[in-house]
Coordinates of C-alpha atoms and ligand atoms in Angstrom, one line a residue:
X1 CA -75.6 1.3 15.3
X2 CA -75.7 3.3 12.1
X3 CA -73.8 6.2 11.9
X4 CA -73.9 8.2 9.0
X5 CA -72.2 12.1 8.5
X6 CA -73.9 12.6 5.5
X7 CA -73.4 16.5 3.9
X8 CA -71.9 17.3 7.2
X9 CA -68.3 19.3 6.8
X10 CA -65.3 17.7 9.0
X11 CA -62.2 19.0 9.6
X12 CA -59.5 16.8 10.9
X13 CA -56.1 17.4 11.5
X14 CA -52.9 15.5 11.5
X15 CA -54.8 13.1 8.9
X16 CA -51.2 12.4 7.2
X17 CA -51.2 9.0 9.1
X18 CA -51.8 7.3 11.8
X19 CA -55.4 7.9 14.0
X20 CA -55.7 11.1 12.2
X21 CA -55.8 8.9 8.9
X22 CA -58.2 6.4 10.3
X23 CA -60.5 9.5 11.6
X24 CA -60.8 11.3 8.0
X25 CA -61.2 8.2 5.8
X26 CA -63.8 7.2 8.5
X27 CA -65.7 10.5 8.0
X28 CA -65.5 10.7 4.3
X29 CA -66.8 6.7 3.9
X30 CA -69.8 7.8 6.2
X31 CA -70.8 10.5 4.1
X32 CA -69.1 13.1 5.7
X33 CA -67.4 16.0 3.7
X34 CA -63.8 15.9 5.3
X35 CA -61.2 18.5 5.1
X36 CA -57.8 17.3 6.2
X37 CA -54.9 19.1 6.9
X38 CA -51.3 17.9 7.4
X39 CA -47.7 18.9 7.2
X40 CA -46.5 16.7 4.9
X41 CA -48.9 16.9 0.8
X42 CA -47.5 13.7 -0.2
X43 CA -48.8 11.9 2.7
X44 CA -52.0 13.3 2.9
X45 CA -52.6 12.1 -0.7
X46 CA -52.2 9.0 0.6
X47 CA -54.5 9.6 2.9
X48 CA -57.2 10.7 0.1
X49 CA -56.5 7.8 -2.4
X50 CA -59.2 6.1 -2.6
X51 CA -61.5 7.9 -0.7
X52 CA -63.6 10.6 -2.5
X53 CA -64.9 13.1 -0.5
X54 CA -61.7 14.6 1.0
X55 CA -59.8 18.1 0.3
X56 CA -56.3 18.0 1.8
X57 CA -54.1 21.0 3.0
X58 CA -50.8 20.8 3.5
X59 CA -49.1 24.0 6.3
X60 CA -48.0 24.2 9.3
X61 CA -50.6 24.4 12.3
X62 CA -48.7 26.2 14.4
X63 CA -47.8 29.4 12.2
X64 CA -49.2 32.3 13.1
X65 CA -52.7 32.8 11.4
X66 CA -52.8 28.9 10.0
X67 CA -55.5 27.8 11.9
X68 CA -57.9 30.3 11.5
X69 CA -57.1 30.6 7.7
X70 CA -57.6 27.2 7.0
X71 CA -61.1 27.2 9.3
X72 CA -62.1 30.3 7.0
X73 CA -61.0 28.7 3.5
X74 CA -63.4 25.4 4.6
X75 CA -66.1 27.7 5.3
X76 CA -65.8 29.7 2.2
X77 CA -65.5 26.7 0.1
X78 CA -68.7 25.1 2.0
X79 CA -70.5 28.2 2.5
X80 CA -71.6 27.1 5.8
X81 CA -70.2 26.3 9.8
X82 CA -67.9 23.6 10.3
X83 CA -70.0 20.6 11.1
X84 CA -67.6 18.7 13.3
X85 CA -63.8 19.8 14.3
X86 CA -61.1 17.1 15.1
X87 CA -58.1 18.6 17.0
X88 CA -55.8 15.2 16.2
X89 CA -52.4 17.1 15.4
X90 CA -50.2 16.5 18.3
X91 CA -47.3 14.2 19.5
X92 CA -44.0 14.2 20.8
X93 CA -42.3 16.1 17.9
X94 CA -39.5 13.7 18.0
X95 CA -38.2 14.7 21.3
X96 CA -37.2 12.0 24.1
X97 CA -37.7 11.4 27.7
X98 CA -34.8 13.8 29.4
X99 CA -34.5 15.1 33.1
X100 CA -36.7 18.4 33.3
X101 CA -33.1 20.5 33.7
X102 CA -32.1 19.2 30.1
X103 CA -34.9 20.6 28.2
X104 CA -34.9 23.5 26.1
X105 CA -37.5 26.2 26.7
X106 CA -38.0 26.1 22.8
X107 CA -38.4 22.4 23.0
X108 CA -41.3 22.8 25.7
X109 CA -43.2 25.4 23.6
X110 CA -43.0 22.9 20.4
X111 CA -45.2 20.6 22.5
X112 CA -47.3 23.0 23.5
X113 CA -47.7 24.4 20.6
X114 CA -49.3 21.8 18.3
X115 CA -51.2 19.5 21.1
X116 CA -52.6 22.6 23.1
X117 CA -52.5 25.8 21.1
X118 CA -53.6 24.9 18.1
X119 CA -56.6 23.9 19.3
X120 CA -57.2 26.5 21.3
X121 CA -57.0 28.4 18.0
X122 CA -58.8 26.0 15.6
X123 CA -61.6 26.0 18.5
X124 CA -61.5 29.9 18.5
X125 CA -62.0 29.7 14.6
X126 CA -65.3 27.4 14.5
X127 CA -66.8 28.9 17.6
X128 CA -68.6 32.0 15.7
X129 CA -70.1 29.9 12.9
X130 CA -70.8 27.1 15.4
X131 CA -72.8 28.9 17.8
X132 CA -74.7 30.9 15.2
X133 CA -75.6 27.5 13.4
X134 CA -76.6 26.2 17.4
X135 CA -74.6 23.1 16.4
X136 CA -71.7 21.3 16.3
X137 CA -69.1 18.4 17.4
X138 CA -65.2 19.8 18.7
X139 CA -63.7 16.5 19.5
X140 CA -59.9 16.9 20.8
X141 CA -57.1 13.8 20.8
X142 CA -55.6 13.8 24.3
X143 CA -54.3 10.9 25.6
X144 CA -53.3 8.7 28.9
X145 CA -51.2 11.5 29.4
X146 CA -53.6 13.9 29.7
X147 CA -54.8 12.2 33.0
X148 CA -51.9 11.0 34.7
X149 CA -47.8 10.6 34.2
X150 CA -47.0 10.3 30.4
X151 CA -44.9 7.0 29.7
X152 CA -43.1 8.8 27.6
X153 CA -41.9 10.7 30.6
X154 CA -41.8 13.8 28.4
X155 CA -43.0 16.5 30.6
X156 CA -44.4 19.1 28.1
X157 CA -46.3 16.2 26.3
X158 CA -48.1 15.0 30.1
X159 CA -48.7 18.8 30.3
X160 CA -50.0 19.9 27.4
X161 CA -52.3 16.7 26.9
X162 CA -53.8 17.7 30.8
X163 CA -54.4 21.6 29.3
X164 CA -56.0 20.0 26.4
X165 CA -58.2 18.0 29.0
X166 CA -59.1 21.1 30.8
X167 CA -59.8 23.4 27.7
X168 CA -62.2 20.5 26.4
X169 CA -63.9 20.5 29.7
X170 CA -63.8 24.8 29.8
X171 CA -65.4 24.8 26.5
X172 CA -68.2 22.4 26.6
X173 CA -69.0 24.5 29.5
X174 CA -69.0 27.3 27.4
X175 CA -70.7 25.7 23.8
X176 CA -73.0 24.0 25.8
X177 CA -76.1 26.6 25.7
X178 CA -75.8 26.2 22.2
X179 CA -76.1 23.0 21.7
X180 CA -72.3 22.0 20.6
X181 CA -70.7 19.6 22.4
X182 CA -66.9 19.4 23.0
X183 CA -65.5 16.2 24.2
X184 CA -62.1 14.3 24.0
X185 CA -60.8 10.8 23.2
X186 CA -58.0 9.6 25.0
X187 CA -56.1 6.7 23.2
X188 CA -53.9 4.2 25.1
X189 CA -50.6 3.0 23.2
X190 CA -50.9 2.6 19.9
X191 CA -48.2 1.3 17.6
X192 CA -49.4 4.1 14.5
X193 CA -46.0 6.8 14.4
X194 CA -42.1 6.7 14.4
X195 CA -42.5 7.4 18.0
X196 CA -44.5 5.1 19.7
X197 CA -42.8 2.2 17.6
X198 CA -39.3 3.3 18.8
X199 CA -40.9 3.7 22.6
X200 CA -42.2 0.0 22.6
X201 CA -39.1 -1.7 21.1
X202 CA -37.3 0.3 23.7
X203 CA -39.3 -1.9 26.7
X204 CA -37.8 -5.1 25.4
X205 CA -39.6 -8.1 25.1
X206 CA -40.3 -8.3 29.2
X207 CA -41.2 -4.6 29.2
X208 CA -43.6 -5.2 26.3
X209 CA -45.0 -8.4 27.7
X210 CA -45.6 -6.1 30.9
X211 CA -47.1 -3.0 28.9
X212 CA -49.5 -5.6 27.5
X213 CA -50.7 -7.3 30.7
X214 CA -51.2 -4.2 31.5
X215 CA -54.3 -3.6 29.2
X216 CA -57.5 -5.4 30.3
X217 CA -58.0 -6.9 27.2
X218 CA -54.2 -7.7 27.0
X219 CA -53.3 -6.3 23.4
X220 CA -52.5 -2.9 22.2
X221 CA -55.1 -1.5 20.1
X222 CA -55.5 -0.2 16.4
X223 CA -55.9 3.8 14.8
X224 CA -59.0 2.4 13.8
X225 CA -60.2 1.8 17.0
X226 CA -59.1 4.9 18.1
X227 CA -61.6 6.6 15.5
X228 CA -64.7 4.9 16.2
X229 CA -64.5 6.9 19.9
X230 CA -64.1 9.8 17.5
X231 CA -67.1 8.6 15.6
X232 CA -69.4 7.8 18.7
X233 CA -68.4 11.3 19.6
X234 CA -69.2 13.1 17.0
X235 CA -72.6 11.3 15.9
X236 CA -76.2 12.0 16.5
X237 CA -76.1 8.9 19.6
X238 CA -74.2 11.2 22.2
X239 CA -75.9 13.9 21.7
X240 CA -76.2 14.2 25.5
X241 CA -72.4 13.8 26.0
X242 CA -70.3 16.7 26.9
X243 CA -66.9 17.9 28.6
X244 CA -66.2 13.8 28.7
X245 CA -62.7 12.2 28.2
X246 CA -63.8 8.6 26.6
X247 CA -60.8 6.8 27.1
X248 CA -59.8 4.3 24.7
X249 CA -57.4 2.4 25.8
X250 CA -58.5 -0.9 26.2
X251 CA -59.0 -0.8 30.1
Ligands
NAD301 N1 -50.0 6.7 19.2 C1 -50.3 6.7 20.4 O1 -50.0 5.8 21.2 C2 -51.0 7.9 21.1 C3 -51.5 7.7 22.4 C4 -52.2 8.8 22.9 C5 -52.4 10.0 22.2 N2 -51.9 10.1 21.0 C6 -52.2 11.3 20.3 O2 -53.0 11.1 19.1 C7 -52.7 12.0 18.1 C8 -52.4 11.4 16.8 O3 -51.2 10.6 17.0 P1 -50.7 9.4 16.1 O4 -50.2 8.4 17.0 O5 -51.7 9.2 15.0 O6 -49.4 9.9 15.3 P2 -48.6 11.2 15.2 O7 -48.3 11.7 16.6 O8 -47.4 11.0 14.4 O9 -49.7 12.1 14.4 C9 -49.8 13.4 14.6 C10 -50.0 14.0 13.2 O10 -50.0 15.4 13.4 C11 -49.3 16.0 12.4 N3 -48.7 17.2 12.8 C12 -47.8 17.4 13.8 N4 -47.4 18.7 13.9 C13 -48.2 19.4 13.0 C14 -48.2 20.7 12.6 N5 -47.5 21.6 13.2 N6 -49.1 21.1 11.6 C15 -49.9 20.1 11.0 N7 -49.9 18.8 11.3 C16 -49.0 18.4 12.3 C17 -48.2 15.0 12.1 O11 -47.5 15.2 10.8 C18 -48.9 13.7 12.2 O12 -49.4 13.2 10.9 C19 -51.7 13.0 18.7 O13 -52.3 14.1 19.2 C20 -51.0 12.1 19.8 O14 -50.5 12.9 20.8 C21 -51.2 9.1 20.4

């Protein structure tokens, strides 16, 4: 299999590290023009090193206007539709599992926030140019938790990954006659954040030896592998895949 993204405009976000790293440098080393976005400048740099081809931006997603500003600046600076959109951004936002009367309201809406909103707004932004151009790839990082209970037993995160499911599987409906297709990949646990290293040692070496029998092919996989779903997705070879949640996850 070949894939190639050559002269096609990507945007990715959360490409500071982990899968959202993996995705962009993917992108760019397959020809793709990628613009990345982030909230931290000096970790998207490190992102770029090395790989030509990539404009970073460094804001906040979920401020008011962000999304659709930085959807308009790629445009201008391109002079064309966004060629592929990766809604990656998300995560736990550093909160913890705690019993459902212990969370904050403002603590639920953080969640919410960058995993489901913000693609609801990035999506909004590409649509017009999308639709005109009768192409296009929206690809959105949900997760496990987007199916059934979160391990992370955070309830917002569970919740906002299954409203990322279903807006994936509303708008393929809805890009469909116009020849985009919107699908999702959702990763199994993978060691690539703060987070999910903190949650593994926290299993102890029977809970980790449990998590990885667990997984068909008994080992946790990589961001890398994470991306190639992303890359499958997003290519010419499923161009008759739509409203799908590939699940990566090693069985
Ligand atoms: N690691 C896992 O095991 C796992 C499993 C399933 C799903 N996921 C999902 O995969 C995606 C990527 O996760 P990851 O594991 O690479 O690490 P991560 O969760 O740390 O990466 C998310 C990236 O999004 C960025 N981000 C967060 N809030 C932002 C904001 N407001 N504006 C701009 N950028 C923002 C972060 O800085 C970070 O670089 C997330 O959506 C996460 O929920 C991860």
């Amino acid at each position: 299999m070949n894939i190639r993204f050559d002269g096609v405009t990507v945007a990715v976000t959360g490409a500071g590290h982990g899968f959202g790293r993996a995705i962009a440098r993917g992108f760019a080393q397959m020809g793709g023009r990628v613009f990345a976005c982030d909230l931290s400048a000096e970790e998207l740099a490190e992102t770029a090193a090395g790989t030509p081809g990539m404009t970073t931006a460094a804001f906040d997603l979920t401020a008011p206007g962000a999304a659709a500003g930085w959807i308009k600046e790629i445009e201008d600076a391109t002079g064309g539709p966004i060629g592929v959109l990766v809604c990656n951004a998300g995560g736990v936002r550093g909160q913890v599992n705690r019993p459902v009367e212990d969370v904050p309201e403002e603590d639920w809406h953080a969640i919410f926030d960058i995993n489901t909103h913000a693609a609801f707004r990035l999506a909004k932004a590409v649509a017009p140019g999308m639709k005109a151009a009768r192409s296009g790839r929206i690809v959105t990082i949900s997760s496990g938790a987007g199916l059934k209970a979160s391990k992370t037993g955070i309830q917002a995160y569970c919740a906002a990954k299954h409203a990322l499911v279903g807006l994936t599987r509303q708008l393929a409906r809805e890009f469909g006659p116009y020849g985009v297709t919107v699908n999702s990949v959702a990763p199994g646990f993978v060691l690539s954040n703060p987070a999910t290293i903190k949650q593994y040692e926290s299993y102890g070496p029977e809970g980790q030896k449990a998590l990885v029998q667990g997984i068909a092919l008994q080992r946790l996989g990589t961001a890398e592998e994470i991306a190639n779903g992303v890359f499958f997705l997003a290519s010419s070879y499923a161009s008759y895949v739509t409203g799908q949640v590939l699940q990566v996850d090693g069985g």
